[in-house]
Coordinates of C-alpha atoms in Angstrom, one line a residue:
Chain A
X30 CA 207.3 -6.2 228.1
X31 CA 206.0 -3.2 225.4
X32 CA 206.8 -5.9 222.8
X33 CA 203.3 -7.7 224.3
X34 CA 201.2 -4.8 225.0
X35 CA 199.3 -3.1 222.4
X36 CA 197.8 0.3 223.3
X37 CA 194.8 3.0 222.1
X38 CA 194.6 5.8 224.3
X39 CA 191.5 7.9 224.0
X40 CA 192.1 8.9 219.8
X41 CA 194.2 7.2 217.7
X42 CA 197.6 8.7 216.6
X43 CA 197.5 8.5 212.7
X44 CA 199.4 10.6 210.0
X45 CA 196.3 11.8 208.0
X46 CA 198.5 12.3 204.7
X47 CA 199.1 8.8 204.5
X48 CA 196.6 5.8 203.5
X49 CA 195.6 3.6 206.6
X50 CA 197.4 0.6 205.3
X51 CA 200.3 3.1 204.6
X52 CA 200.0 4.2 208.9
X53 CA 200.2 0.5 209.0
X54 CA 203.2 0.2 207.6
X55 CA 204.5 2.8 209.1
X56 CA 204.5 1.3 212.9
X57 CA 204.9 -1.8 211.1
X58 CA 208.4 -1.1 210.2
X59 CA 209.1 -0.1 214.5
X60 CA 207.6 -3.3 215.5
X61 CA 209.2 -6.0 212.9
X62 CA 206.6 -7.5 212.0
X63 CA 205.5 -9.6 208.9
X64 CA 203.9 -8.2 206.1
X65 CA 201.0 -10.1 206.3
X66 CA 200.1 -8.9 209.7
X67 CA 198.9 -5.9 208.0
X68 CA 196.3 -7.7 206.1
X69 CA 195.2 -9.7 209.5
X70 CA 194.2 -6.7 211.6
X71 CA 192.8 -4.9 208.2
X72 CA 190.7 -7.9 208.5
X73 CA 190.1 -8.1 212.1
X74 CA 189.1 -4.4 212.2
X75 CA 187.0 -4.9 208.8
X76 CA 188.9 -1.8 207.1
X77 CA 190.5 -3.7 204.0
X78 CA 187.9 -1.8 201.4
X79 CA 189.3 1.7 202.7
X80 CA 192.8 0.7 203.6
X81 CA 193.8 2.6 200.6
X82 CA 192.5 5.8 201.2
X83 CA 194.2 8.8 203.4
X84 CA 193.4 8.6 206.5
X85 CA 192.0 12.2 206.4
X86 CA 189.1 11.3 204.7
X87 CA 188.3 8.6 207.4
X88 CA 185.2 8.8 209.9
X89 CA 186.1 9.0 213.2
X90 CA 184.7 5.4 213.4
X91 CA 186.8 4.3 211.0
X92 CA 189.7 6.5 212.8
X93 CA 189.2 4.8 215.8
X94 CA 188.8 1.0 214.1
X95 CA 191.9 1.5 212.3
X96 CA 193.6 2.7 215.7
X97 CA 192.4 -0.8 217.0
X98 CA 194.3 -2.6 214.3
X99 CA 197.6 -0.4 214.5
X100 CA 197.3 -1.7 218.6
X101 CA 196.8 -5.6 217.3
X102 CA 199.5 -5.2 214.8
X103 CA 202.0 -6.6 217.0
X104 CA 200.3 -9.6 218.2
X105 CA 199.8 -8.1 222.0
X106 CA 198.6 -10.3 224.6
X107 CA 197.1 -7.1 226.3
X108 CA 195.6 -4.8 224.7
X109 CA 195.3 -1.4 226.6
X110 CA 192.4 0.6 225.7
X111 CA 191.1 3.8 226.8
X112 CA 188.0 5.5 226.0
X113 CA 187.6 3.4 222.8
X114 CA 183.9 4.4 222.0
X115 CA 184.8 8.0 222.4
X116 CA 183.2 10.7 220.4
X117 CA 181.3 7.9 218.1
X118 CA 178.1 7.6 217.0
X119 CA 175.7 4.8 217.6
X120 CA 176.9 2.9 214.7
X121 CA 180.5 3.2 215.6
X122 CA 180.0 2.7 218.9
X123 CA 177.8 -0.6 218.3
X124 CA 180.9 -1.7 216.0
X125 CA 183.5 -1.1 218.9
X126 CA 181.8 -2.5 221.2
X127 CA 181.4 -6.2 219.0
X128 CA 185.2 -5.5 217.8
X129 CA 186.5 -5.5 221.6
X130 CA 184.1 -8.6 222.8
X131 CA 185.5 -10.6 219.9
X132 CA 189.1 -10.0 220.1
X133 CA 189.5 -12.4 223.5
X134 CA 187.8 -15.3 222.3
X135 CA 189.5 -15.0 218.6
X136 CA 192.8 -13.5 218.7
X137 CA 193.4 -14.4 222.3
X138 CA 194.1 -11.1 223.7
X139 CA 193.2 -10.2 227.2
X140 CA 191.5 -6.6 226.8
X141 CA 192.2 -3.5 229.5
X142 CA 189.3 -1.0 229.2
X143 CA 189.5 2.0 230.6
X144 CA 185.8 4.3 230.4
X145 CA 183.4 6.8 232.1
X146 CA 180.8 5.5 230.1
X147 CA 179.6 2.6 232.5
X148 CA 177.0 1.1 230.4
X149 CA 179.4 0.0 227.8
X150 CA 181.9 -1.4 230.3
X151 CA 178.7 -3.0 231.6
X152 CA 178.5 -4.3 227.9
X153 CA 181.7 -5.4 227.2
X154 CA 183.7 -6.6 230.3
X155 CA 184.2 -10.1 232.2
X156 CA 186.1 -8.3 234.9
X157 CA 185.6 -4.5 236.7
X158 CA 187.8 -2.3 238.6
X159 CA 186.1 0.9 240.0
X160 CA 188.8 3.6 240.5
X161 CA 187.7 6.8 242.2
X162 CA 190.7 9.6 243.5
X163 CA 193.3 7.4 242.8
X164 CA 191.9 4.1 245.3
X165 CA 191.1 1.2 243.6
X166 CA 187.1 1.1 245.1
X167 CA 186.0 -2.6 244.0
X168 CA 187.6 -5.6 241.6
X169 CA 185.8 -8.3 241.0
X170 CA 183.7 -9.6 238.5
X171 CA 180.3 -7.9 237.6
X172 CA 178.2 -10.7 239.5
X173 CA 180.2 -10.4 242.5
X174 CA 180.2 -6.5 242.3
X175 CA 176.3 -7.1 242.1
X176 CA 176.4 -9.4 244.5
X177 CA 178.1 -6.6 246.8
X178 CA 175.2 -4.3 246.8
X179 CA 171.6 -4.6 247.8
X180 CA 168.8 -4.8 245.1
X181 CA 165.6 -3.3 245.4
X182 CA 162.4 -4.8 245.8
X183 CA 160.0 -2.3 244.6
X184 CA 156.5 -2.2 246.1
X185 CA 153.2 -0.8 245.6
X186 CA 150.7 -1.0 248.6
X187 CA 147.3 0.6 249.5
X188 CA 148.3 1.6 252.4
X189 CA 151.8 3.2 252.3
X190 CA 152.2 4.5 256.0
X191 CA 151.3 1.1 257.8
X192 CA 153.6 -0.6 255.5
X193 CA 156.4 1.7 256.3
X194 CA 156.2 1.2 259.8
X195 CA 155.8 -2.7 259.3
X196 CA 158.6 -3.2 257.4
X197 CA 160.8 -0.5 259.5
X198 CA 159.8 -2.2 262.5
X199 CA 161.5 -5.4 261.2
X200 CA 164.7 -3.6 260.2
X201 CA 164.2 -3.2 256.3
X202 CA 166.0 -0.6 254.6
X203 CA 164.1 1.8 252.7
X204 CA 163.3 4.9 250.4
X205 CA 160.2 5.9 249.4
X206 CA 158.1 8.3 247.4
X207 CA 154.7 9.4 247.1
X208 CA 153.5 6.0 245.1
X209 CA 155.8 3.2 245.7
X210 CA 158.4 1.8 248.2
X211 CA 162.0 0.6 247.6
X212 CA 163.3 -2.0 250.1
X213 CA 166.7 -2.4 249.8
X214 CA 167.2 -6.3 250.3
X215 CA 169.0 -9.0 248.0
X216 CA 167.9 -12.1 247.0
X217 CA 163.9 -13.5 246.0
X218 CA 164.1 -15.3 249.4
X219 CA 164.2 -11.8 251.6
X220 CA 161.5 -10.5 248.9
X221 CA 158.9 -13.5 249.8
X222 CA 159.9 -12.6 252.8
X223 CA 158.7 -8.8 252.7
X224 CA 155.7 -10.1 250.9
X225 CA 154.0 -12.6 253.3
X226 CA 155.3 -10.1 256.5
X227 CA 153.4 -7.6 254.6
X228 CA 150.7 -9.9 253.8
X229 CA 150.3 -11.2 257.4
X230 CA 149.9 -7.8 258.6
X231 CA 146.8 -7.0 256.0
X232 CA 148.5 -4.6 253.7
X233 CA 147.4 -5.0 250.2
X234 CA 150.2 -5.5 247.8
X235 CA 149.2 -4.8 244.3
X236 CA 153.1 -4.7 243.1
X237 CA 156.1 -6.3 243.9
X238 CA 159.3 -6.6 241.7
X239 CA 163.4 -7.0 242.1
X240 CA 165.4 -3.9 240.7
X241 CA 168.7 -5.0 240.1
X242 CA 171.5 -1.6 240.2
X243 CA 172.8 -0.7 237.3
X244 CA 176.5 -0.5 237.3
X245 CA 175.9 2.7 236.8
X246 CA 174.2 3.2 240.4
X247 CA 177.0 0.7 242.1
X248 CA 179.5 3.2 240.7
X249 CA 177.5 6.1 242.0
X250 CA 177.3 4.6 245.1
X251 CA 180.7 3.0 245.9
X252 CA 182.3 6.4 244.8
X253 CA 180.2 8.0 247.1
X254 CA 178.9 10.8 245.0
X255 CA 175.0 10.4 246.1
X256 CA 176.0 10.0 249.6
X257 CA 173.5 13.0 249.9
X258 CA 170.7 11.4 248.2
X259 CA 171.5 8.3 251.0
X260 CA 171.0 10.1 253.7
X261 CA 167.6 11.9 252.6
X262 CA 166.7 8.2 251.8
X263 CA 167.3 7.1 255.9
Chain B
X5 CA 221.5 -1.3 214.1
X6 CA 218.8 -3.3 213.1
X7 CA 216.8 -1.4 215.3
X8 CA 217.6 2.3 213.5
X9 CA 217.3 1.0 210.0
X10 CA 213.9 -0.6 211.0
X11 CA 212.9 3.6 212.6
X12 CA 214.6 5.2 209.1
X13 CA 212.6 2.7 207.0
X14 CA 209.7 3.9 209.0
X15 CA 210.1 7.5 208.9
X16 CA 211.1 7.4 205.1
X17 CA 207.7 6.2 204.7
X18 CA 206.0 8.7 206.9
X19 CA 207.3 11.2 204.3
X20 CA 205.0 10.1 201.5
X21 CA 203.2 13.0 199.5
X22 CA 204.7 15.3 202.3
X23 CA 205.7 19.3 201.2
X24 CA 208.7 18.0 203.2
X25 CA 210.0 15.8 200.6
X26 CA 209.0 18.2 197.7
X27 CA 211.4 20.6 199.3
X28 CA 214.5 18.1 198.3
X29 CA 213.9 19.5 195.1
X30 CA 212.1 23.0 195.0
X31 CA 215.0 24.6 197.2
X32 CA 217.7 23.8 195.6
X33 CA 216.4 24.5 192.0
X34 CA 215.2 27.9 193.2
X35 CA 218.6 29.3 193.6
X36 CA 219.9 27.1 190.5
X37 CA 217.3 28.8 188.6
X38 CA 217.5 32.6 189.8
X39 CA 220.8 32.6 189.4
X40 CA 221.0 31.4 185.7
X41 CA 218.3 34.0 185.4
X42 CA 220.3 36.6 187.1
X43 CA 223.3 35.6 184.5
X44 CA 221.2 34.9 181.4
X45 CA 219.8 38.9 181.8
X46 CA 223.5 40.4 182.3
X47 CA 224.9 38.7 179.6
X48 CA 228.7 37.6 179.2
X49 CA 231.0 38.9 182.0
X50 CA 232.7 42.3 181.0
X51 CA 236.3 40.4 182.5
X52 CA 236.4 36.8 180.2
X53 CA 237.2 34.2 182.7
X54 CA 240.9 33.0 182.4
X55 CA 240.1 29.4 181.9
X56 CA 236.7 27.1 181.2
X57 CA 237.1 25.0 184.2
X58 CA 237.1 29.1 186.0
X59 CA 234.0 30.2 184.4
X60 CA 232.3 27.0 185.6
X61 CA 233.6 27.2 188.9
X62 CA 232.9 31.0 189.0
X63 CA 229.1 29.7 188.1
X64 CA 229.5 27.0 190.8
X65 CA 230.5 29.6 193.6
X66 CA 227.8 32.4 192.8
X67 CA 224.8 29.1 193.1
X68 CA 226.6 27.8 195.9
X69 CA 227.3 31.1 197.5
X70 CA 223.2 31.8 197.4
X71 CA 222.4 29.1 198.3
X72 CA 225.0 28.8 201.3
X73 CA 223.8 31.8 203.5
X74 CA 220.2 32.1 202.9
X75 CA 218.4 28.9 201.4
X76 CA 220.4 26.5 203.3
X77 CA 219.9 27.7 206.9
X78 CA 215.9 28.4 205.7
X79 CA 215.4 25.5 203.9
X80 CA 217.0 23.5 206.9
X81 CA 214.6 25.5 209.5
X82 CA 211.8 24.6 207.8
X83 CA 212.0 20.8 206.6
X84 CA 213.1 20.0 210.6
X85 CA 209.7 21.9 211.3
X86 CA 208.0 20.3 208.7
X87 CA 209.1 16.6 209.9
X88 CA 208.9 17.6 213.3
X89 CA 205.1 18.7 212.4
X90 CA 204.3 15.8 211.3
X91 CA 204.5 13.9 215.2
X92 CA 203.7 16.9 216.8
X93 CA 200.0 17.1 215.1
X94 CA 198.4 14.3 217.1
X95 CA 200.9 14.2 219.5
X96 CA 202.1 10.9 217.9
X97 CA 205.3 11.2 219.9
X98 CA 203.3 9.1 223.1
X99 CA 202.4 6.6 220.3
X100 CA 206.0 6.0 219.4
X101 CA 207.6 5.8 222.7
X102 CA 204.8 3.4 223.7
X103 CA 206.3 1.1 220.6
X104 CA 209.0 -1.7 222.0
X105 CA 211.9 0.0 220.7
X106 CA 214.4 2.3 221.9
X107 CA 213.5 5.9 222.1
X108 CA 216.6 7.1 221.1
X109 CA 216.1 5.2 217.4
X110 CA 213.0 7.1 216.9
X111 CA 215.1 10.8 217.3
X112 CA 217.9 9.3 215.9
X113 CA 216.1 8.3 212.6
X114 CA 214.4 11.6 212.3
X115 CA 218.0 13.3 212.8
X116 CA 219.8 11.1 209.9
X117 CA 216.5 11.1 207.7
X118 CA 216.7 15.5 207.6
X119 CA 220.6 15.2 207.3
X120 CA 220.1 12.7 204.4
X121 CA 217.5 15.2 202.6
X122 CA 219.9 17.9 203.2
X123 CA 222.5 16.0 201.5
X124 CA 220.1 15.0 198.8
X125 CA 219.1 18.6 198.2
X126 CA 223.1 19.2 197.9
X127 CA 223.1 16.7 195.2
X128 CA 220.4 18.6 193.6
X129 CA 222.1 22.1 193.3
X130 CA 225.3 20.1 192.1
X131 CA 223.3 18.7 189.6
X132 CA 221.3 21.6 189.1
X133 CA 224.6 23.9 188.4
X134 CA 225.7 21.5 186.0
X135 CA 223.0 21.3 183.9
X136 CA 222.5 25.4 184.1
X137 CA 226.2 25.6 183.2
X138 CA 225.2 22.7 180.5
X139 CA 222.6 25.7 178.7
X140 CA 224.2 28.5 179.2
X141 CA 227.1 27.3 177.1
X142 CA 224.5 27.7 174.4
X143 CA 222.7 30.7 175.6
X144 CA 225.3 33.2 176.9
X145 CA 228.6 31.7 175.1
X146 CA 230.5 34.9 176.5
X147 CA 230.0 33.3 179.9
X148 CA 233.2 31.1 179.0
X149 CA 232.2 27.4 180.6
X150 CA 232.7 25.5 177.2
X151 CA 233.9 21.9 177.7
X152 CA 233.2 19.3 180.5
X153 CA 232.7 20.7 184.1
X154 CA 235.5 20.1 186.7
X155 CA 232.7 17.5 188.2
X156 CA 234.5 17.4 191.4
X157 CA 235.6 20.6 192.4
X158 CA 232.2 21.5 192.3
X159 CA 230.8 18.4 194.3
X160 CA 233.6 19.5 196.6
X161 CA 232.5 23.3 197.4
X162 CA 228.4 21.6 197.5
X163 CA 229.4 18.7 200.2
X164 CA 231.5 21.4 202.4
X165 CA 228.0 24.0 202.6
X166 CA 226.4 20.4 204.2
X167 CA 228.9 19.1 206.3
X168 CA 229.1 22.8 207.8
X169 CA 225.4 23.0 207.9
X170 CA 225.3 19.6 210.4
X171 CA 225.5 21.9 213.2
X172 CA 222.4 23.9 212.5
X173 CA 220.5 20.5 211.5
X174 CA 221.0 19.1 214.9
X175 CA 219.6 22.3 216.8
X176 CA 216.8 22.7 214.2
X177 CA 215.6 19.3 215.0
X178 CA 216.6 19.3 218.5
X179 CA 214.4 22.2 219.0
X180 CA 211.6 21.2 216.2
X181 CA 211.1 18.0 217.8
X182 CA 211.4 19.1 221.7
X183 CA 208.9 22.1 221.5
X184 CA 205.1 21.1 219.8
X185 CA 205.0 24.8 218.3
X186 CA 205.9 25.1 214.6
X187 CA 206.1 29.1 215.4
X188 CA 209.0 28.3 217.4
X189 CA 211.4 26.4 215.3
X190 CA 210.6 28.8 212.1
X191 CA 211.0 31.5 214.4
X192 CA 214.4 30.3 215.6
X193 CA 215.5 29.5 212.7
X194 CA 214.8 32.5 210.7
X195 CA 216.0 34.8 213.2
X196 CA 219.2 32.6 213.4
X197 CA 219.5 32.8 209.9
X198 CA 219.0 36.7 209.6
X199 CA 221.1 37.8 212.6
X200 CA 223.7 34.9 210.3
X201 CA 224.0 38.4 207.5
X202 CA 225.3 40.3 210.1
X203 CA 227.7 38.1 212.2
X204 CA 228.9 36.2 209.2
X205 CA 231.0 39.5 208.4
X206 CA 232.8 39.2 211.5
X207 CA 236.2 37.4 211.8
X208 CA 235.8 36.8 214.9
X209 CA 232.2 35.6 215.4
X210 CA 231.4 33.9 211.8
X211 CA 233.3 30.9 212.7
X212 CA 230.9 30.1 216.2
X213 CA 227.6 30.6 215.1
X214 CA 225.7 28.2 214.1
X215 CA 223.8 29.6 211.0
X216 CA 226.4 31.4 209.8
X217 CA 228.9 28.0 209.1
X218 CA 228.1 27.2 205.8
X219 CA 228.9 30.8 205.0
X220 CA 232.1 30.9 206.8
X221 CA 233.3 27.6 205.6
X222 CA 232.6 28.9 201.8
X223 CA 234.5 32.1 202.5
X224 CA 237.5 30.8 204.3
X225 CA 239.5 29.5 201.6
X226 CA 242.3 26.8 201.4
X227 CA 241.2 25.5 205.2
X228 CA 237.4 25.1 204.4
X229 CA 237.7 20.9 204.1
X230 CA 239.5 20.8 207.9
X231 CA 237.0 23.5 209.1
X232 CA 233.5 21.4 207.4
X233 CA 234.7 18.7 209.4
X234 CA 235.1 20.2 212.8
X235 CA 231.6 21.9 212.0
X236 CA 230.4 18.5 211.5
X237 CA 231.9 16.4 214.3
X238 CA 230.3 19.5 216.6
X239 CA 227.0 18.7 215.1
X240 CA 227.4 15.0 215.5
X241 CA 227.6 16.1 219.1
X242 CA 224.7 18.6 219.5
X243 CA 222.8 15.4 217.8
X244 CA 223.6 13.0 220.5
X245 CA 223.3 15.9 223.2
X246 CA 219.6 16.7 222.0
X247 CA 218.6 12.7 221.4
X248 CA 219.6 12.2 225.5
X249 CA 217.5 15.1 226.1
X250 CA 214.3 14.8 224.1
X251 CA 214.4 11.1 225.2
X252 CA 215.3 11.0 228.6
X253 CA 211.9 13.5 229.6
X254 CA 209.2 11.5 230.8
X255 CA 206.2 13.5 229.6
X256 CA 206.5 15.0 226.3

């Protein structure tokens, strides 16, 4: 099983006295491998300029690049990775985030990404699990996890307070503020729908316009840590 | 087999530029050194030596003797601490136990890599002593070594200080390895080595503990090759007793 899993948990584990195609070598040797792997994931990673360095000298970029090619050295078929973008700046982080989306399509790996940083899974990933306390929340893919939750049509109306009660009266959903209204509701079809009812009734609707969640906010929700900010909303 | 050679080729390379692997040759050549100083500044023996192959193995015994019951047990404290350093920094060791390979290959290797530098650094102070014996035929001629050394005699009395020193390798790695704190195995270690002055005079005592072997096993004369051995068959097994238990632990 190990033999076809290749792993990078939160920083890489590198031996800063030695160069980074030395640290190559190095877990080369455990996993019998070729020697011409070594020159593949140098590739792959885009480290073969520095490869003869020490490591100590590396970026923490670099660090973490060269951790992703230790992981592909044995060929894996799953890669595990957690927190890869961890502690990098934009640059790196840009750079990780292009290394992971290309390594399914070209070397065939399938790609387990672990991360707080939702955006970036957002980014990166086909597939989503939302883990919260131990309970697997949601898998899925990232339409379907869309799919799961309401969007928001966002209104602005001259005349707030009738068009509250219209559209409560007819069993919308909604928040609102001081300027504009959020319906919670999901597809175009239920916003025409808003529209013309609203319409109909001779409210003026100078805006309307479909908010989809960010996975950020599906997170937030499903894990249940704005239920507060929920029940202000109703 | 295949497996173990593959995790000694590994860590063999790990050692690259390391103080670890400098210390092969600096410890040994320390006591070679200060004790050719020590006899170049005395002079010729007031008591000639009886024979030449005497005066080399009085040489022999004086290095090895130094060497024996303080830089060995030291030396040996410190390059397990230093190897075990070396996985304990980025806590590597959840790196290499991820790796498709038997853990016990990984502790195994590190054990036989620090027994084999202990050996090499054996070779050195052999070799050392010979070539000191080499120049103080020409700088202190009263000394009496003149002619070829007796080679193997003095191998002999170098090999038994290792095989008897076995048992401490296997607890210094055991416990260099086990515990992240480099404090800790210098700590042990030192101590082991200085409470070693004191039961090493003992009868009784010298011949159990640990640190004071390769002492005891220079001292006891005529029986020392029998009592190397035992020493390291019992290391063998404090090896294999600390592999099963470092490997066996879920989270390190």
């Amino acid at each position: 099983m190990l033999n076809k899993v290749g792993s990078l948990i939160e920083a890489p584990l590198l031996y800063g006295h030695l160069t980074g195609r030395e640290n190559l070598e190095v877990t080369r040797w455990l996993l019998a491998v070729g020697r011409e792997h070594i020159d593949r994931v140098l590739a792959i990673v885009r480290l073969e300029k520095d490869a003869n360095r020490p490591v100590r000298g590396y970026s923490l970029g670099m660090r973490q690049r060269l951790g992703l090619a230790l992981a592909m050295l044995g060929e894996p078929e799953l890669l595990i990775l957690d927190e890869p973008t961890n502690g990098l700046d934009p640059a790196g982080i840009h750079e990780m985030r292009d290394l992971i989306r290309r390594l399914p399509e070209e070397h065939g790996a399938t790609v387990f990404l672990s991360s707080h940083l939702l955006s970036e899974i957002e980014q990166i990933a086909t597939h989503i699990g939302i883990i919260s306390g131990g309970q697997l929340l949601f898998q899925g893919t990232l339409d379907q996890l869309q799919a799961q939750r309401r969007e928001r049509v966002i209104l602005k109306v001259k005349q707030p307070d009738e068009a509250l009660k219209i559209l409560t009266e007819n069993g919308w959903r909604i928040e609102h503020d001081d300027s504009r209204l959020a319906v919670l509701a999901n597809t175009p079809d239920e916003a025409s729908e808003i529209n013309s009812s609203l319409v109909r009734s001779g409210i003026d609707v100078s805006h309307l316009s479909l908010e989809r969640l960010s996975l950020e906010e599906i997170f937030l929700n499903l894990t249940g840590r704005t239920e507060n900010a929920e029940v202000n909303a109703k | 087999m295949n497996v173990l050679l593959r995790a000694v080729s590994s860590e063999m390379l790990k050692m690259k530029r390391t103080l670890a692997l400098w210390m092969v040759f600096i410890a040994p050549m320390v006591v070679v050194v200060l004790s050719f100083l020590q006899i170049y500044m005395q002079g010729a023996p007031n008591k000639p030596p009886a024979s030449a192959d005497e005066a080399w193995l009085r040489l022999a015994t004086g290095i090895t003797t130094l060497w024996a019951f303080l830089m060995l047990p030291l030396y040996i404290t410190l390059e397990t601490a230093l190897l075990g350093g070396l996985e304990h920094v980025e806590k590597q060791w959840k790196q290499l136990f991820a790796l498709p390979l038997p853990r016990w290959t990984i502790y195994t290797a590190k054990l036989l890599i620090c027994t084999a530098l202990i050996a090499a650094s054996t070779i050195v102070l052999w070799a050392g002593t010979v070539a000191a014996g080499l120049v103080l035929q020409h700088l202190v001629p009263g000394w009496g070594n003149s002619g070829i050394p007796p080679w193997w005699a003095m191998l002999q009395m170098a090999l038994l200080t290792w095989l008897a020193s076995w048992l401490i390798i296997a607890l210094q790695t055991w416990i260099s390895l086990r515990w992240r704190s480099f404090a800790l195995a210098v700590g042990v270690g030192m101590s082991g080595t200085v409470v070693g002055f004191i039961v090493m005079q003992s009868e009784q005592w010298g011949k159990f503990y640990p640190w004071a072997l390769p002492m005891t096993t220079m001292a006891g004369e005529g029986k020392n090759m029998s009592f190397a051995v035992s020493y390291g068959i019992i290391g063998g097994i404090v090896g294999i007793i600390g592999c099963w238990e470092m490997t066996r632990r879920d989270v390190l």
